Amino acid sequence: MHIPKGNGKETRPIGIPTTEDKVLQRSVAMLLEPIYEEEFLDFSYGFRPGRSAHQALDRIWKQIMNEPIQWIVEVDIRKFFDTLDHSRLRAVLRQRVTDGVITKLIDKWLKAGVLEQKQLSYPEKGTPQGGVISPIISNIFLHEVLDKWFEQIVKPRLHGRAFLVRFADDFVMGFQKKEDAERVYQVPPRRFEKYGLKINLEKTRVVRFTRPGSRKHQGKAKAETFDFLGFTHYWGRSRKGQWFVMHKTASNRQRRTLRAITQWCRDKRHQPLDQQHRQLCRKLQGHYAYYGIRGNSRSITSVRHKVLHIWFKWLNRRSRGGHSMTWERFDDRLRGDERSKTGSDLYLDRNLQCAGQ
């Protein structure tokens, strides 16, 4: 099974293990978690108990706001889950896991055949995306390759403050000094190549993220931005005129959401309106649950308005006999007459109209 990636052009393969494998993989993951949780560093947030992407975003915000961070290094690992080297992963696991039953099970899952379009293949690299065991394996590997390296080798050699925040295979580094940022920027390609991974140089860059209005920002026409975990991070003013790091939905993520909504409205346009309304509300609720963070109301409102126009467009496409729906009629349908609606319908209308506010 393949799902679209953020750029809308490439796809990412997702494996669907059997129920028996899911249960067994979850058991092994529960066994490995307490062993490695005592080792994992505090700036790692992906797929760990009690940690979330929103907490990772909050840590970046606090680091930049409370520390003299001026430079951000964005690094993108090219197809991490597809190219993870099995032999190097085994070597990392053997440092803590010596039980032969556990290592054989993990090796079995890594080598599991993939059936696609009636063709059976056996991957020599990568870990099965969609497998219950994959998140903990990726954290174990990147803890050794990246986290320990940054904390124990990189930071002691720097001249200024620095931080790293990682969520699964996505991470950013922040630096106080430009020379530190530029030095570290040169190292990841060699570091990751040593472990069988490659860096996507087109998506790896050094960003000047200086607070506007400061002396170090003078002469800079426009502040730069960087993306992480589906959000664009930028400097903006509060209502009181103070500069803060703010977040908005990354443009590629917003386009991906709208493409999916467009396809859904096209496919489901002949369903009853109430049924479409209910399902659209659920889709928007899922979007708001992740992107509905403080300061992102403008992006949320934009998505809501665009979804309404997309739905209106495809409802018109199902009209026959020249009786197209006008925007006024569509708007009346959404707002409705409260006296003639049930409590359930009222909830749906208010949900779609107000969830983005």
CSV table of C-alpha atoms in Angstrom, one decimal:
chain,number,residue,atom,x,y,z
A,1,MET,CA,0.0,0.0,0.0
A,2,HIS,CA,1.3,3.5,-0.9
A,3,ILE,CA,0.3,6.8,0.6
A,4,PRO,CA,1.2,10.3,-0.8
A,5,LYS,CA,4.1,12.2,0.7
A,6,GLY,CA,4.0,15.9,1.5
A,7,ASN,CA,5.1,17.0,-1.9
A,8,GLY,CA,2.1,15.4,-3.5
A,9,LYS,CA,4.3,13.7,-6.2
A,10,GLU,CA,6.0,10.9,-4.4
A,11,THR,CA,4.4,8.1,-2.4
A,12,ARG,CA,5.5,6.2,0.7
A,13,PRO,CA,5.0,2.5,1.0
A,14,ILE,CA,3.1,1.4,4.1
A,15,GLY,CA,3.2,-2.2,5.3
A,16,ILE,CA,0.1,-3.8,6.9
A,17,PRO,CA,1.3,-6.7,9.2
A,18,THR,CA,-1.0,-9.5,10.2
A,19,THR,CA,-2.9,-9.4,13.5
A,20,GLU,CA,-0.5,-12.0,15.0
A,21,ASP,CA,2.5,-10.0,14.0
A,22,LYS,CA,1.0,-6.8,15.4
A,23,VAL,CA,0.5,-8.5,18.8
A,24,LEU,CA,4.0,-10.0,18.9
A,25,GLN,CA,5.6,-6.7,17.7
A,26,ARG,CA,3.8,-4.8,20.3
A,27,SER,CA,5.0,-7.2,23.0
A,28,VAL,CA,8.6,-6.8,21.9
A,29,ALA,CA,8.2,-3.0,21.7
A,30,MET,CA,6.9,-3.0,25.3
A,31,LEU,CA,9.9,-5.0,26.3
A,32,LEU,CA,12.4,-2.7,24.6
A,33,GLU,CA,10.8,0.6,25.8
A,34,PRO,CA,11.9,0.5,29.4
A,35,ILE,CA,15.4,-0.7,28.5
A,36,TYR,CA,16.0,2.3,26.2
A,37,GLU,CA,13.8,5.0,27.8
A,38,GLU,CA,16.5,5.4,30.5
A,39,GLU,CA,19.0,6.1,27.7
A,40,PHE,CA,17.0,8.3,25.3
A,41,LEU,CA,17.8,12.0,25.6
A,42,ASP,CA,15.3,14.6,26.6
A,43,PHE,CA,15.2,16.3,23.1
A,44,SER,CA,13.8,13.2,21.4
A,45,TYR,CA,10.0,13.3,21.1
A,46,GLY,CA,8.9,10.9,18.4
A,47,PHE,CA,6.9,7.7,19.4
A,48,ARG,CA,7.8,7.9,23.0
A,49,PRO,CA,5.4,7.5,25.9
A,50,GLY,CA,4.0,10.8,27.2
A,51,ARG,CA,5.6,12.8,24.4
A,52,SER,CA,4.1,14.5,21.3
A,53,ALA,CA,4.8,16.6,18.3
A,54,HIS,CA,3.3,19.6,20.0
A,55,GLN,CA,5.8,19.2,22.9
A,56,ALA,CA,8.6,19.2,20.4
A,57,LEU,CA,7.3,22.4,18.9
A,58,ASP,CA,7.1,23.9,22.3
A,59,ARG,CA,10.6,23.0,23.1
A,60,ILE,CA,11.9,24.7,19.9
A,61,TRP,CA,9.9,27.8,20.9
A,62,LYS,CA,11.4,28.0,24.4
A,63,GLN,CA,14.9,27.3,23.1
A,64,ILE,CA,14.8,30.2,20.6
A,65,MET,CA,12.9,32.6,22.9
A,66,ASN,CA,15.0,32.0,26.0
A,67,GLU,CA,18.4,31.4,24.5
A,68,PRO,CA,20.5,33.6,22.2
A,69,ILE,CA,19.8,31.3,19.2
A,70,GLN,CA,20.5,33.0,15.8
A,71,TRP,CA,20.9,30.2,13.3
A,72,ILE,CA,18.9,27.1,12.4
A,73,VAL,CA,20.2,24.1,10.5
A,74,GLU,CA,17.5,22.1,8.7
A,75,VAL,CA,18.5,18.5,7.9
A,76,ASP,CA,16.5,16.0,5.9
A,77,ILE,CA,17.4,12.3,5.9
A,78,ARG,CA,16.7,10.8,2.5
A,79,LYS,CA,14.2,7.9,2.8
A,80,PHE,CA,15.3,6.9,6.3
A,81,PHE,CA,12.8,4.1,6.8
A,82,ASP,CA,13.4,2.7,3.3
A,83,THR,CA,17.2,2.7,3.5
A,84,LEU,CA,18.0,1.8,7.1
A,85,ASP,CA,20.9,-0.7,7.0
A,86,HIS,CA,20.1,-4.0,8.6
A,87,SER,CA,23.6,-5.0,9.6
A,88,ARG,CA,24.3,-1.6,11.2
A,89,LEU,CA,21.0,-1.8,13.0
A,90,ARG,CA,21.9,-5.2,14.4
A,91,ALA,CA,25.2,-3.9,15.7
A,92,VAL,CA,23.4,-1.1,17.5
A,93,LEU,CA,20.8,-3.4,19.0
A,94,ARG,CA,23.5,-5.9,20.2
A,95,GLN,CA,24.9,-3.2,22.5
A,96,ARG,CA,21.9,-3.6,24.8
A,97,VAL,CA,19.8,-6.5,23.6
A,98,THR,CA,21.5,-9.9,23.9
A,99,ASP,CA,18.5,-12.2,24.0
A,100,GLY,CA,18.7,-14.3,20.9
A,101,VAL,CA,14.9,-14.8,20.7
A,102,ILE,CA,14.3,-11.0,20.5
A,103,THR,CA,17.1,-10.4,18.0
A,104,LYS,CA,15.9,-13.2,15.7
A,105,LEU,CA,12.3,-11.9,15.8
A,106,ILE,CA,13.4,-8.4,14.9
A,107,ASP,CA,15.6,-9.8,12.1
A,108,LYS,CA,12.6,-11.9,10.8
A,109,TRP,CA,10.4,-8.7,10.6
A,110,LEU,CA,13.2,-6.8,8.8
A,111,LYS,CA,13.5,-9.5,6.2
A,112,ALA,CA,9.7,-10.1,5.9
A,113,GLY,CA,8.7,-10.4,2.2
A,114,VAL,CA,6.6,-7.7,0.6
A,115,LEU,CA,3.7,-8.7,-1.7
A,116,GLU,CA,2.8,-6.0,-4.1
A,117,GLN,CA,0.9,-6.4,-7.4
A,118,LYS,CA,1.3,-10.2,-7.1
A,119,GLN,CA,5.1,-9.8,-6.9
A,120,LEU,CA,6.9,-11.0,-3.8
A,121,SER,CA,10.2,-9.3,-2.9
A,122,TYR,CA,12.5,-9.4,0.2
A,123,PRO,CA,14.0,-6.1,1.1
A,124,GLU,CA,17.7,-5.9,1.9
A,125,LYS,CA,17.4,-2.5,3.6
A,126,GLY,CA,14.8,-0.5,5.5
A,127,THR,CA,12.3,-1.2,8.2
A,128,PRO,CA,8.6,-1.8,7.5
A,129,GLN,CA,6.6,1.4,7.8
A,130,GLY,CA,3.3,0.6,9.4
A,131,GLY,CA,4.9,-2.1,11.6
A,132,VAL,CA,4.4,-1.7,15.3
A,133,ILE,CA,8.1,-2.4,15.9
A,134,SER,CA,9.4,0.3,13.5
A,135,PRO,CA,9.1,3.4,15.7
A,136,ILE,CA,11.1,2.0,18.6
A,137,ILE,CA,13.7,0.6,16.2
A,138,SER,CA,14.1,4.0,14.5
A,139,ASN,CA,14.5,5.7,17.8
A,140,ILE,CA,17.2,3.2,19.0
A,141,PHE,CA,19.1,3.7,15.8
A,142,LEU,CA,18.9,7.5,15.6
A,143,HIS,CA,19.7,7.7,19.3
A,144,GLU,CA,23.1,6.2,18.5
A,145,VAL,CA,23.7,7.9,15.2
A,146,LEU,CA,22.5,11.4,16.0
A,147,ASP,CA,21.4,12.1,19.6
A,148,LYS,CA,24.5,10.8,21.4
A,149,TRP,CA,26.8,12.2,18.7
A,150,PHE,CA,25.3,15.7,19.1
A,151,GLU,CA,25.3,15.7,22.9
A,152,GLN,CA,28.7,14.1,23.5
A,153,ILE,CA,30.8,15.1,20.5
A,154,VAL,CA,29.3,18.2,18.9
A,155,LYS,CA,28.2,20.4,21.8
A,156,PRO,CA,31.5,20.3,23.7
A,157,ARG,CA,33.3,21.6,20.6
A,158,LEU,CA,31.0,24.6,20.0
A,159,HIS,CA,31.7,28.2,20.9
A,160,GLY,CA,28.1,29.2,21.7
A,161,ARG,CA,24.8,27.7,22.8
A,162,ALA,CA,23.1,25.0,20.7
A,163,PHE,CA,20.1,22.7,20.7
A,164,LEU,CA,18.7,19.7,18.9
A,165,VAL,CA,15.1,18.7,18.7
A,166,ARG,CA,14.2,15.4,17.0
A,167,PHE,CA,10.8,13.7,16.2
A,168,ALA,CA,11.4,10.3,14.7
A,169,ASP,CA,13.6,11.0,11.6
A,170,ASP,CA,12.8,14.7,11.5
A,171,PHE,CA,15.1,17.1,13.3
A,172,VAL,CA,16.4,20.6,13.5
A,173,MET,CA,19.5,22.1,15.2
A,174,GLY,CA,19.8,25.7,16.6
A,175,PHE,CA,23.0,27.6,17.2
A,176,GLN,CA,24.0,30.9,18.7
A,177,LYS,CA,27.1,31.4,16.5
A,178,LYS,CA,27.2,31.4,12.7
A,179,GLU,CA,30.5,29.6,12.6
A,180,ASP,CA,29.1,26.8,14.7
A,181,ALA,CA,26.1,26.4,12.5
A,182,GLU,CA,28.2,26.3,9.3
A,183,ARG,CA,30.7,23.8,10.8
A,184,VAL,CA,28.0,21.4,11.9
A,185,TYR,CA,26.1,21.8,8.6
A,186,GLN,CA,29.1,20.2,6.8
A,187,VAL,CA,29.2,17.1,9.0
A,188,PRO,CA,25.8,15.2,8.8
A,189,PRO,CA,26.4,13.9,5.2
A,190,ARG,CA,29.6,12.2,6.4
A,191,ARG,CA,28.2,11.1,9.7
A,192,PHE,CA,25.0,9.5,8.3
A,193,GLU,CA,26.9,7.9,5.4
A,194,LYS,CA,29.0,6.0,8.0
A,195,TYR,CA,25.7,4.4,9.0
A,196,GLY,CA,24.4,3.7,5.6
A,197,LEU,CA,22.1,6.7,5.3
A,198,LYS,CA,22.1,9.7,3.0
A,199,ILE,CA,21.2,13.4,3.5
A,200,ASN,CA,18.9,15.2,1.1
A,201,LEU,CA,21.2,18.1,0.3
A,202,GLU,CA,18.4,20.0,-1.5
A,203,LYS,CA,16.4,20.1,1.7
A,204,THR,CA,19.3,20.7,4.1
A,205,ARG,CA,20.3,24.3,4.7
A,206,VAL,CA,21.4,26.9,7.2
A,207,VAL,CA,18.7,29.5,8.1
A,208,ARG,CA,19.4,32.9,9.7
A,209,PHE,CA,16.7,33.1,12.3
A,210,THR,CA,17.6,36.4,14.0
A,211,ARG,CA,14.9,38.3,15.9
A,212,PRO,CA,13.8,41.3,13.8
A,213,GLY,CA,14.7,44.6,15.3
A,214,SER,CA,17.9,43.3,16.9
A,215,ARG,CA,21.3,44.7,15.9
A,216,LYS,CA,22.3,41.4,14.3
A,217,HIS,CA,19.2,41.7,12.0
A,218,GLN,CA,19.9,45.2,10.7
A,219,GLY,CA,20.3,45.3,7.0
A,220,LYS,CA,18.3,42.1,6.5
A,221,ALA,CA,15.2,42.9,4.4
A,222,LYS,CA,13.1,40.0,5.5
A,223,ALA,CA,13.4,37.4,8.3
A,224,GLU,CA,14.0,33.8,7.1
A,225,THR,CA,11.7,30.9,8.1
A,226,PHE,CA,12.1,27.2,8.6
A,227,ASP,CA,9.7,24.2,8.5
A,228,PHE,CA,9.4,21.5,11.1
A,229,LEU,CA,6.6,18.9,11.8
A,230,GLY,CA,4.2,20.5,9.3
A,231,PHE,CA,4.6,24.1,10.6
A,232,THR,CA,6.4,27.1,9.3
A,233,HIS,CA,8.3,28.9,12.1
A,234,TYR,CA,8.7,32.6,11.7
A,235,TRP,CA,9.1,35.8,13.7
A,236,GLY,CA,5.9,37.8,14.2
A,237,ARG,CA,4.6,40.6,16.5
A,238,SER,CA,2.1,40.1,19.3
A,239,ARG,CA,-0.8,42.4,19.8
A,240,LYS,CA,1.4,44.4,22.2
A,241,GLY,CA,4.1,44.8,19.5
A,242,GLN,CA,6.6,42.3,20.9
A,243,TRP,CA,8.5,39.9,18.7
A,244,PHE,CA,7.7,36.2,19.2
A,245,VAL,CA,8.4,32.9,17.3
A,246,MET,CA,5.1,32.0,15.7
A,247,HIS,CA,3.8,29.0,13.8
A,248,LYS,CA,1.6,28.6,10.8
A,249,THR,CA,0.6,25.5,8.8
A,250,ALA,CA,3.3,24.8,6.2
A,251,SER,CA,2.0,25.5,2.7
A,252,ASN,CA,2.8,22.0,1.4
A,253,ARG,CA,0.8,20.4,4.3
A,254,GLN,CA,-2.1,22.7,3.6
A,255,ARG,CA,-2.1,21.9,-0.1
A,256,ARG,CA,-2.0,18.2,0.8
A,257,THR,CA,-5.1,18.6,3.0
A,258,LEU,CA,-7.0,20.5,0.4
A,259,ARG,CA,-6.1,18.0,-2.3
A,260,ALA,CA,-7.5,15.2,-0.2
A,261,ILE,CA,-10.6,17.1,0.6
A,262,THR,CA,-11.1,17.9,-3.1
A,263,GLN,CA,-10.8,14.3,-4.1
A,264,TRP,CA,-13.2,13.2,-1.3
A,265,CYS,CA,-15.8,15.8,-2.3
A,266,ARG,CA,-15.6,14.7,-5.9
A,267,ASP,CA,-16.0,11.0,-5.0
A,268,LYS,CA,-18.8,11.5,-2.5
A,269,ARG,CA,-20.7,14.4,-4.1
A,270,HIS,CA,-23.8,12.2,-4.7
A,271,GLN,CA,-24.2,11.2,-1.0
A,272,PRO,CA,-26.9,12.9,1.1
A,273,LEU,CA,-25.9,16.4,2.2
A,274,ASP,CA,-26.2,15.6,5.9
A,275,GLN,CA,-23.9,12.6,5.5
A,276,GLN,CA,-21.3,14.6,3.6
A,277,HIS,CA,-21.6,17.4,6.2
A,278,ARG,CA,-21.0,15.0,9.0
A,279,GLN,CA,-17.9,13.4,7.4
A,280,LEU,CA,-16.4,16.8,6.4
A,281,CYS,CA,-16.7,17.9,10.0
A,282,ARG,CA,-14.8,14.9,11.2
A,283,LYS,CA,-12.1,15.5,8.6
A,284,LEU,CA,-11.8,19.1,9.7
A,285,GLN,CA,-11.7,18.1,13.3
A,286,GLY,CA,-8.7,15.8,12.6
A,287,HIS,CA,-7.0,18.7,10.9
A,288,TYR,CA,-7.7,21.1,13.7
A,289,ALA,CA,-6.6,18.6,16.4
A,290,TYR,CA,-3.0,18.8,15.0
A,291,TYR,CA,-2.8,22.2,13.4
A,292,GLY,CA,-5.1,24.1,15.8
A,293,ILE,CA,-2.3,25.5,18.1
A,294,ARG,CA,-2.1,29.0,19.5
A,295,GLY,CA,-1.2,31.6,16.9
A,296,ASN,CA,-2.3,29.5,13.9
A,297,SER,CA,-5.9,30.7,13.7
A,298,ARG,CA,-5.3,32.4,10.3
A,299,SER,CA,-4.2,29.2,8.6
A,300,ILE,CA,-7.1,27.3,10.3
A,301,THR,CA,-9.6,29.8,9.1
A,302,SER,CA,-8.2,29.7,5.6
A,303,VAL,CA,-8.5,26.0,5.4
A,304,ARG,CA,-12.1,26.2,6.6
A,305,HIS,CA,-13.1,28.8,3.9
A,306,LYS,CA,-11.3,26.8,1.2
A,307,VAL,CA,-13.1,23.6,2.2
A,308,LEU,CA,-16.4,25.3,2.0
A,309,HIS,CA,-15.7,26.5,-1.5
A,310,ILE,CA,-14.5,23.1,-2.6
A,311,TRP,CA,-17.6,21.5,-1.2
A,312,PHE,CA,-19.8,24.1,-2.9
A,313,LYS,CA,-18.1,23.5,-6.2
A,314,TRP,CA,-18.6,19.7,-6.2
A,315,LEU,CA,-22.2,20.0,-4.9
A,316,ASN,CA,-22.9,22.2,-8.0
A,317,ARG,CA,-21.3,19.5,-10.2
A,318,ARG,CA,-23.9,17.0,-9.2
A,319,SER,CA,-26.8,19.3,-10.2
A,320,ARG,CA,-28.9,18.3,-13.1
A,321,GLY,CA,-31.4,20.1,-15.3
A,322,GLY,CA,-29.7,23.5,-14.8
A,323,HIS,CA,-30.8,23.8,-11.2
A,324,SER,CA,-27.4,24.8,-9.8
A,325,MET,CA,-27.0,25.7,-6.1
A,326,THR,CA,-26.3,29.4,-5.5
A,327,TRP,CA,-23.9,30.5,-2.8
A,328,GLU,CA,-26.8,32.1,-0.9
A,329,ARG,CA,-28.7,28.9,-0.9
A,330,PHE,CA,-25.6,27.0,0.2
A,331,ASP,CA,-24.9,29.5,3.0
A,332,ASP,CA,-28.5,29.2,4.1
A,333,ARG,CA,-28.2,25.5,4.1
A,334,LEU,CA,-25.2,25.7,6.4
A,335,ARG,CA,-26.6,28.2,8.8
A,336,GLY,CA,-30.1,26.8,8.7
A,337,ASP,CA,-33.1,27.9,10.7
A,338,GLU,CA,-32.4,26.8,14.3
A,339,ARG,CA,-36.0,26.4,15.0
A,340,SER,CA,-36.4,23.7,12.3
A,341,LYS,CA,-33.3,21.7,13.0
A,342,THR,CA,-32.6,19.0,15.5
A,343,GLY,CA,-29.8,19.3,18.1
A,344,SER,CA,-27.6,16.9,16.0
A,345,ASP,CA,-27.9,19.0,12.9
A,346,LEU,CA,-27.2,22.2,14.9
A,347,TYR,CA,-24.0,20.6,16.2
A,348,LEU,CA,-22.8,19.7,12.8
A,349,ASP,CA,-23.4,23.2,11.4
A,350,ARG,CA,-21.8,25.0,14.3
A,351,ASN,CA,-18.9,22.5,14.1
A,352,LEU,CA,-18.1,23.3,10.5
A,353,GLN,CA,-18.6,27.0,10.9
A,354,CYS,CA,-16.9,27.6,14.2
A,355,ALA,CA,-14.2,24.9,14.7
A,356,GLY,CA,-11.6,27.1,13.0
A,357,GLN,CA,-12.2,30.2,15.0
